[in-house]
Coordinates of C-alpha atoms in Angstrom, one line a residue:
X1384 CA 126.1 15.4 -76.1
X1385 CA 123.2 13.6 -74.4
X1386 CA 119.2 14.4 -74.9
X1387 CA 119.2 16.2 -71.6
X1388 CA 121.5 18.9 -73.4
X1389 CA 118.6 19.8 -75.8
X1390 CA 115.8 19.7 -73.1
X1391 CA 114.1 23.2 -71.6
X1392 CA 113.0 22.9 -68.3
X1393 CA 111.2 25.2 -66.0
X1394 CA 114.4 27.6 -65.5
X1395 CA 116.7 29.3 -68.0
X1396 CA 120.5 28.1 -69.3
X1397 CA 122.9 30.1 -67.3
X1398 CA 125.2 29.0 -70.1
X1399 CA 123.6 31.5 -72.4
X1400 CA 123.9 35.1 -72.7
X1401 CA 120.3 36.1 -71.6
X1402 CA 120.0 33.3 -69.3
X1403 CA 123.6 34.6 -67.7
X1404 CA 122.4 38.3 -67.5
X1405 CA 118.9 37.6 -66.3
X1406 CA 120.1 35.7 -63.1
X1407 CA 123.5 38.1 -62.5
X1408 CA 122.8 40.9 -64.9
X1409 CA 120.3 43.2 -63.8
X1410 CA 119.7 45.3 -61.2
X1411 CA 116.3 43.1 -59.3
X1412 CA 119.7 40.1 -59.0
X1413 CA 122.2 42.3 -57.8
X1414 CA 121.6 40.5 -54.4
X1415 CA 122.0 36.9 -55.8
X1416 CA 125.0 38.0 -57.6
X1417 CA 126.5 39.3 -54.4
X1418 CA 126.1 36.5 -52.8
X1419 CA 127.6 34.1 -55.1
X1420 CA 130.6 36.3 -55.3
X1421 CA 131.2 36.3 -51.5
X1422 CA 130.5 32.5 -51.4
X1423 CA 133.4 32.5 -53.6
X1424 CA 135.5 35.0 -52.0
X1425 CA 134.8 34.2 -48.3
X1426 CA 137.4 34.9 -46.4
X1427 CA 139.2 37.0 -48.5
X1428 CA 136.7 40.4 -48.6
X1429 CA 133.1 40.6 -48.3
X1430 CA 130.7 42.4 -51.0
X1431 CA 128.2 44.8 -48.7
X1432 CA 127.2 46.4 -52.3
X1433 CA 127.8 46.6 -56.1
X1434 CA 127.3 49.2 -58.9
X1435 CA 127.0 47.8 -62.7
X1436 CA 129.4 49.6 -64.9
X1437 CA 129.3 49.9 -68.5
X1438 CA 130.6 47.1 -70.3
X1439 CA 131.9 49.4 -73.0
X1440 CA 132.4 46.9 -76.0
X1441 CA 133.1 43.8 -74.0
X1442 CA 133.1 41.8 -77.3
X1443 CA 136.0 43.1 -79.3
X1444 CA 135.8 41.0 -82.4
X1445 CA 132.9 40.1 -84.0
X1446 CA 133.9 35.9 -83.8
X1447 CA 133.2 36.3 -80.1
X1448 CA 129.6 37.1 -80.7
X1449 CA 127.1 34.8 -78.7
X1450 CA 130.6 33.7 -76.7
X1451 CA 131.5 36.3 -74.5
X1452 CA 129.6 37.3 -71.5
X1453 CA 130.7 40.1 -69.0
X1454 CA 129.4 41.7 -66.2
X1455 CA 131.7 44.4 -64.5
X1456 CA 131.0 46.0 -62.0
X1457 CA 132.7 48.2 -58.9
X1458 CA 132.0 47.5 -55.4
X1459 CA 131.1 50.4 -52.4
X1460 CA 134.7 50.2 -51.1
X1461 CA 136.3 50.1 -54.6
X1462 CA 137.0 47.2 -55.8
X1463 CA 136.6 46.0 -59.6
X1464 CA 134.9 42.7 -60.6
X1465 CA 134.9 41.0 -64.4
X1466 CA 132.1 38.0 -64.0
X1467 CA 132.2 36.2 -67.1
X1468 CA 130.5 32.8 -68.8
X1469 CA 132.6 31.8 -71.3
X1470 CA 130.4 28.9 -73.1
X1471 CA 132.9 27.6 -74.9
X1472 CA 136.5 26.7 -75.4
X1473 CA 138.6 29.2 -77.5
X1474 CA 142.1 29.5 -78.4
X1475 CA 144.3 32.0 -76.7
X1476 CA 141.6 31.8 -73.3
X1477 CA 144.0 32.4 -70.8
X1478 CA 146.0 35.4 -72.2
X1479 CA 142.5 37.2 -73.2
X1480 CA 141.3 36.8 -69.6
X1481 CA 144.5 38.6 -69.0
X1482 CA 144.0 41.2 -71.1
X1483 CA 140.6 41.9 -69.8
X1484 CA 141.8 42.1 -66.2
X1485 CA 145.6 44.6 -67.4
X1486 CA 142.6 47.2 -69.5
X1487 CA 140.5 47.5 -66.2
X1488 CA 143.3 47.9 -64.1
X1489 CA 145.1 50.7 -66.7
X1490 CA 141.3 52.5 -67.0
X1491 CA 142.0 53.2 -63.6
X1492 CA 145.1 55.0 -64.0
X1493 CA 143.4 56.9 -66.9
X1494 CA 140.3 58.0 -65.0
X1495 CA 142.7 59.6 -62.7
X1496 CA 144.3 61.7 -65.7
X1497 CA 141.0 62.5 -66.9
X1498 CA 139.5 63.5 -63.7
X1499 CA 143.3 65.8 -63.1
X1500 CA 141.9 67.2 -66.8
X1501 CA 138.5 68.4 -65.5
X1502 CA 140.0 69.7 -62.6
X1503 CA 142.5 71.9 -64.7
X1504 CA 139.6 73.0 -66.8
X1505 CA 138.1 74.1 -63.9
X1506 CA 140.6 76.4 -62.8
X1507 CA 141.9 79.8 -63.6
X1508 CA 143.2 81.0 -66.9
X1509 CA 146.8 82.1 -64.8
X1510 CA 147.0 79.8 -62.3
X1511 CA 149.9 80.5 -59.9
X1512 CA 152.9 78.2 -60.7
X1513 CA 152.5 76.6 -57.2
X1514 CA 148.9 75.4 -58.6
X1515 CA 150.4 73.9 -61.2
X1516 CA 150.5 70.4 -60.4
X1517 CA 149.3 69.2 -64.4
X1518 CA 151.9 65.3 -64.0
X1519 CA 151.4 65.8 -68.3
X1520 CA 152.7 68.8 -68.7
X1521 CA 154.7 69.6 -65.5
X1522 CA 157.8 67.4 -64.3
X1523 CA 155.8 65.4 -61.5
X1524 CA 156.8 65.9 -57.6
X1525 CA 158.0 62.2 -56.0
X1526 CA 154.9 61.5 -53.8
X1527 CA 152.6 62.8 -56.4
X1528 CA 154.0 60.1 -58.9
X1529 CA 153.7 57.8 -57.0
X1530 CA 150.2 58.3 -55.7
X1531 CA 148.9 58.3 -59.1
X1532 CA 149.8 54.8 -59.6
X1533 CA 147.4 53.8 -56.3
X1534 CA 145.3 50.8 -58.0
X1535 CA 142.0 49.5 -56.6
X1536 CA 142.1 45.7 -56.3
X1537 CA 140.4 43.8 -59.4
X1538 CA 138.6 40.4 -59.3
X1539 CA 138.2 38.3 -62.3
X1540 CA 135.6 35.5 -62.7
X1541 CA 136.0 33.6 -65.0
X1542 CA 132.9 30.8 -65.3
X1543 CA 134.0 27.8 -68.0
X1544 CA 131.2 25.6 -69.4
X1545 CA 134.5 23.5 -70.8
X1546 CA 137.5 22.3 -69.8
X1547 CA 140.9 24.7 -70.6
X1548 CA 143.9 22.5 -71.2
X1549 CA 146.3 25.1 -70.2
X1550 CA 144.8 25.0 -66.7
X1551 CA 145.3 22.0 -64.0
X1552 CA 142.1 18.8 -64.2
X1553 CA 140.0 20.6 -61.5
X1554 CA 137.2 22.7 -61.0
X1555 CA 138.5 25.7 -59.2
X1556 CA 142.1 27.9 -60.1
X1557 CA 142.7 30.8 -58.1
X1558 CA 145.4 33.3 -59.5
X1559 CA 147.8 35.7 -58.1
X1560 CA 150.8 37.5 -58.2
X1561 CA 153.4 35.9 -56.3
X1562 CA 156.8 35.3 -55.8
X1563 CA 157.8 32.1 -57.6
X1564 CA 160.1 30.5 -54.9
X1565 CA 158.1 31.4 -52.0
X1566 CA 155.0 31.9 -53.0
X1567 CA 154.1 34.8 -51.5
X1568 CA 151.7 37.2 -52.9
X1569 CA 153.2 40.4 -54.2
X1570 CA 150.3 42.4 -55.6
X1571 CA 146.8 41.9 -53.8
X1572 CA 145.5 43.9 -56.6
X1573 CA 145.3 41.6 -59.0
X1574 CA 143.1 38.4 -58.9
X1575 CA 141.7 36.0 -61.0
X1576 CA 139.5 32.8 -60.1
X1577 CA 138.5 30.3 -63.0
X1578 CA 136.1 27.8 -62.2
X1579 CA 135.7 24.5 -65.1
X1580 CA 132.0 23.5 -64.6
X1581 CA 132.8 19.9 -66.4
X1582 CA 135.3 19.3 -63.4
X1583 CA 132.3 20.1 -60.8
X1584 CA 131.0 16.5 -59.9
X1585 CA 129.0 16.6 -56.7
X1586 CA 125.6 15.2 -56.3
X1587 CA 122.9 17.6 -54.7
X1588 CA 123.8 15.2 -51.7
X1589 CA 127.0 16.2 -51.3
X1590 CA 127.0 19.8 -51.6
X1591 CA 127.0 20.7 -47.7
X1592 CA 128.2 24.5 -48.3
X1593 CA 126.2 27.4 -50.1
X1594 CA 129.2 27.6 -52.5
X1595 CA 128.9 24.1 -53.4
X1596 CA 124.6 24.5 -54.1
X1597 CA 125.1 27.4 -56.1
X1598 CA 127.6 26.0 -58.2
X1599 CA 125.3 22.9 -58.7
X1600 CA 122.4 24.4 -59.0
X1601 CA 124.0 26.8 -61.8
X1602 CA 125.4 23.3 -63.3
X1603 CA 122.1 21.3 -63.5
X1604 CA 119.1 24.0 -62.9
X1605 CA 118.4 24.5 -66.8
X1606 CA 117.1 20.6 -66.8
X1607 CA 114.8 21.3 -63.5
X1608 CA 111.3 21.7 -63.4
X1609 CA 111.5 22.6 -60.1
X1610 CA 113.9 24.0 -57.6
X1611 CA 115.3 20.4 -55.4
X1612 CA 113.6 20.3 -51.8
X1613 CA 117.2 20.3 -50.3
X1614 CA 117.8 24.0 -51.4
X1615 CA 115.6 26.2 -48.6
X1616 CA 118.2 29.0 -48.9
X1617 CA 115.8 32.2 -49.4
X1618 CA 118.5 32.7 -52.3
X1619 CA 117.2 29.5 -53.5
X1620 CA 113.9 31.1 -53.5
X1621 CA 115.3 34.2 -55.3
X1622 CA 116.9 32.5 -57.6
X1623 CA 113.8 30.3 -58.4
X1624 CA 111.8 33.3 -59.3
X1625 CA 114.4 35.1 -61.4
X1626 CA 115.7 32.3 -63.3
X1627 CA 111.8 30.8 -64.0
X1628 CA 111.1 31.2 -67.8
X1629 CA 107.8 31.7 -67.2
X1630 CA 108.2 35.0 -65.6
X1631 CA 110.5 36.6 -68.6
X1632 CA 109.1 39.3 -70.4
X1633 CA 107.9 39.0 -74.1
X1634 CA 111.0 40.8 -74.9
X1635 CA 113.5 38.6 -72.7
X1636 CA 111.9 35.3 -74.1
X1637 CA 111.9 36.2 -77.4
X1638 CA 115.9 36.9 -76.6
X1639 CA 116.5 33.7 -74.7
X1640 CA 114.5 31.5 -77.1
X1641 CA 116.8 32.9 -79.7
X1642 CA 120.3 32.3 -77.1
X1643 CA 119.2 29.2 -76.7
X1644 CA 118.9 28.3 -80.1
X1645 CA 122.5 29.6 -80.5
X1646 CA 124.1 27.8 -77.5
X1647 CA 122.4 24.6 -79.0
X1648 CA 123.6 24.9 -82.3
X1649 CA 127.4 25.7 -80.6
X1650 CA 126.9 22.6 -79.3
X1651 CA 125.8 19.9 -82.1
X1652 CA 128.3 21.4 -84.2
X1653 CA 131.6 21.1 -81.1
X1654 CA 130.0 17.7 -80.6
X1655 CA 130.0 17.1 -84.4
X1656 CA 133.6 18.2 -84.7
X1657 CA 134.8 16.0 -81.7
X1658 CA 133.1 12.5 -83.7
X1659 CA 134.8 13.4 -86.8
X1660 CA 138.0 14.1 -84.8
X1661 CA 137.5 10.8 -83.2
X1662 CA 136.5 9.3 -86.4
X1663 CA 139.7 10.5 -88.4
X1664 CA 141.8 9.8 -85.7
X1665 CA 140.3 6.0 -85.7
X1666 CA 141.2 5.7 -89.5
X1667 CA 144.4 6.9 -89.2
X1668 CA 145.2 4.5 -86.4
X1669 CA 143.7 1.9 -88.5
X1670 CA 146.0 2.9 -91.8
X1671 CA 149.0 3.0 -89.3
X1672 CA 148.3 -0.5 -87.6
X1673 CA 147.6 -1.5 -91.3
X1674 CA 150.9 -0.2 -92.5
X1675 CA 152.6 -1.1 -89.4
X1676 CA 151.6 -5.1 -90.2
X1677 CA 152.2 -4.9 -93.6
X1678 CA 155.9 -3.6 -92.7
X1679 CA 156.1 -6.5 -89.5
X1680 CA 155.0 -9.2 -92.6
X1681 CA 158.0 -8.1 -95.0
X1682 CA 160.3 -8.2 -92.1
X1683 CA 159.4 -11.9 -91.3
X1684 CA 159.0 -12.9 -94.9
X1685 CA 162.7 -11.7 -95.5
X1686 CA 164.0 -13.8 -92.0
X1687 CA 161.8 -16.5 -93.5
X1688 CA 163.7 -16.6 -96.7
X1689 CA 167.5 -16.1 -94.9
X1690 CA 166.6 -19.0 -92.5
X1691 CA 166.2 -21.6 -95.9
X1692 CA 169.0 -20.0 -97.3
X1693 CA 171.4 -20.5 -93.9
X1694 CA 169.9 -24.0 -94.1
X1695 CA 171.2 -24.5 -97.5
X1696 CA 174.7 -23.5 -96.5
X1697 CA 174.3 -20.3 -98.2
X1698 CA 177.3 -17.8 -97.3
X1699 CA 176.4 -14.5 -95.2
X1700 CA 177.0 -12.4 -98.1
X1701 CA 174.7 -13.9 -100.3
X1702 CA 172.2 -14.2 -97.4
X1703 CA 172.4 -10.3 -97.3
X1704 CA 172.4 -9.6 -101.0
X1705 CA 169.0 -11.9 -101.4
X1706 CA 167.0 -10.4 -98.5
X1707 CA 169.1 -7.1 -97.9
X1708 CA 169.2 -8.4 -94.3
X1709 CA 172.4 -7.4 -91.8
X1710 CA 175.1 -9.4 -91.0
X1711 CA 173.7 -9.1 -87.3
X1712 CA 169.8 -10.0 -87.9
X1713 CA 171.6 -13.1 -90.2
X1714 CA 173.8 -14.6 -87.3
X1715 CA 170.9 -14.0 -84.3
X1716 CA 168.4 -16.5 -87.0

């Protein structure tokens, strides 16, 4: 980990639970969050406008504290989105992103049994038995089935401050359902997008898109003092006054001061484990090459001694009996 890790500049860590939710995670940068999330859907669906929902318990074991960050939220034509930092790596990654995006999708199907509950309430004590449309009590009718199986689409963003091994060396993987000999998509309502920061390399210079400057900026802004004179966007600008430390409240300081402390710690004590990974590696490799050389030594030592007893005329047999040699490794000396 270099000095620059440890440094606080003008603009909060984006890698850190306040600093995540104070650029994405309130309502004053629903804006910057939309755009970010069309940059990175372009193409595929356009965001006009959001809603927060309640996160409901996103951290379901208390290990994940200070690790797990979520934002979900439902868009004006009905689509679900999981945002998510993940700081750092954890086992199991993949198939918990999974399980994040199978309970939003099977909330939906229970918000439509609950909202079918309300309505039931709602009705008369002796309902007619043509009224009686109740799929949890009543054998359901074919098109009524299937209809309550309609899913709305849902997005999963998955932003990795670390590199997951299970995933391919690049920065972006985007996720569907498909057919595995074709390819072709099956479900459109499932979608996942994970993009491994570490793999993003560009220079400020080479970033020609809006995609590309907001994923560098959200790379590289929490060692800035300033926002770069190459980023003019008025998101830029937005971004620059959200994202300023200076203009946190006593209350969101004294929370980021504290997140920050935690993300630092997280990572002196990964960068701690890698050099003692490293370092017991290195003395194994050592006491292997050590053992390996002592075993290469008695090898030679034992042709040494068959070689002077060939030279004596010594038979085979007693060539193989004094250095337990074969009859094979004798006869190629």
């Amino acid at each position: 980990m270099s000095n620059k890790d440890l440094t606080c500049g003008h603009f909060v860590n984006p890698f850190t639970d306040i600093g995540f939710k104070i650029i994405f995670g309130q309502p004053a940068s629903k804006e910057l969050l939309i755009t970010l999330l069309n940059e990175l859907l372009a193409g595929e669906h356009q965001i006009e406008n959001l809603t927060f929902l309640d996160k409901e318990n996103h951290s379901d074991n208390l290990d994940d504290a200070g690790i797990i960050y979520d934002l979900y939220c439902l868009t004006t034509t009905g689509e679900y989105i999981i945002v998510e930092m993940q700081n750092r790596f954890h086992s199991n990654f993949l198939d918990r992103t999974l399980f994040y995006m199978c309970r939003a999708i099977g909330r939906q199907v229970e918000n439509i049994r609950e909202k079918r509950k309300k309505e039931r309430e709602l009705r008369t004590e002796n309902p007619a038995p043509e009224e009686e449309d109740d799929f949890m009590l009543n054998e359901a009718k074919a098109d009524y089935y299937g209809a309550r199986y309609k899913l709305s689409t849902v997005y999963g963003i998955f932003l990795m401050n670390f590199r997951e091994p299970e995933l391919e060396a690049k920065f972006r993987t985007d996720t569907v359902i498909a057919d595995r000999e074709s390819g072709k998509q099956v479900n459109p309502h499932f979608r996942q997008i994970f993009l491994q920061f570490p793999y993003f390399t560009k220079e400020l210079n080479d970033c020609e898109t809006l995609y590309d400057k907001l994923i560098y900026t959200l790379k590289n802004m929490q060692h800035w003092n300033r926002m770069p004179e190459a980023l003019k966007e008025q998101v830029f600008n937005r971004l620059e006054e959200l994202a300023a430390v200076a203009n946190l409240s006593l209350e969101d300081r004294i929370a980021y001061d504290k997140a920050l402390d935690r993300y630092r710690v997280s990572r002196i004590v990964e960068e701690d484990a890698r050099e003692a990974g490293w370092k017991q590696g290195l003395e194994e490799g050592r006491a292997e090459g050590h053992a390996e050389g002592r075993a290469e030594g008695r090898a030679e030592e034992r042709k040494s001694i068959a070689r002077n007893l060939k030279s004596l005329h010594f038979t085979t047999e007693q060539i193989m009996q004094a250095t337990g040699l074969s009859e094979a490794e004798i006869e190629a000396l």
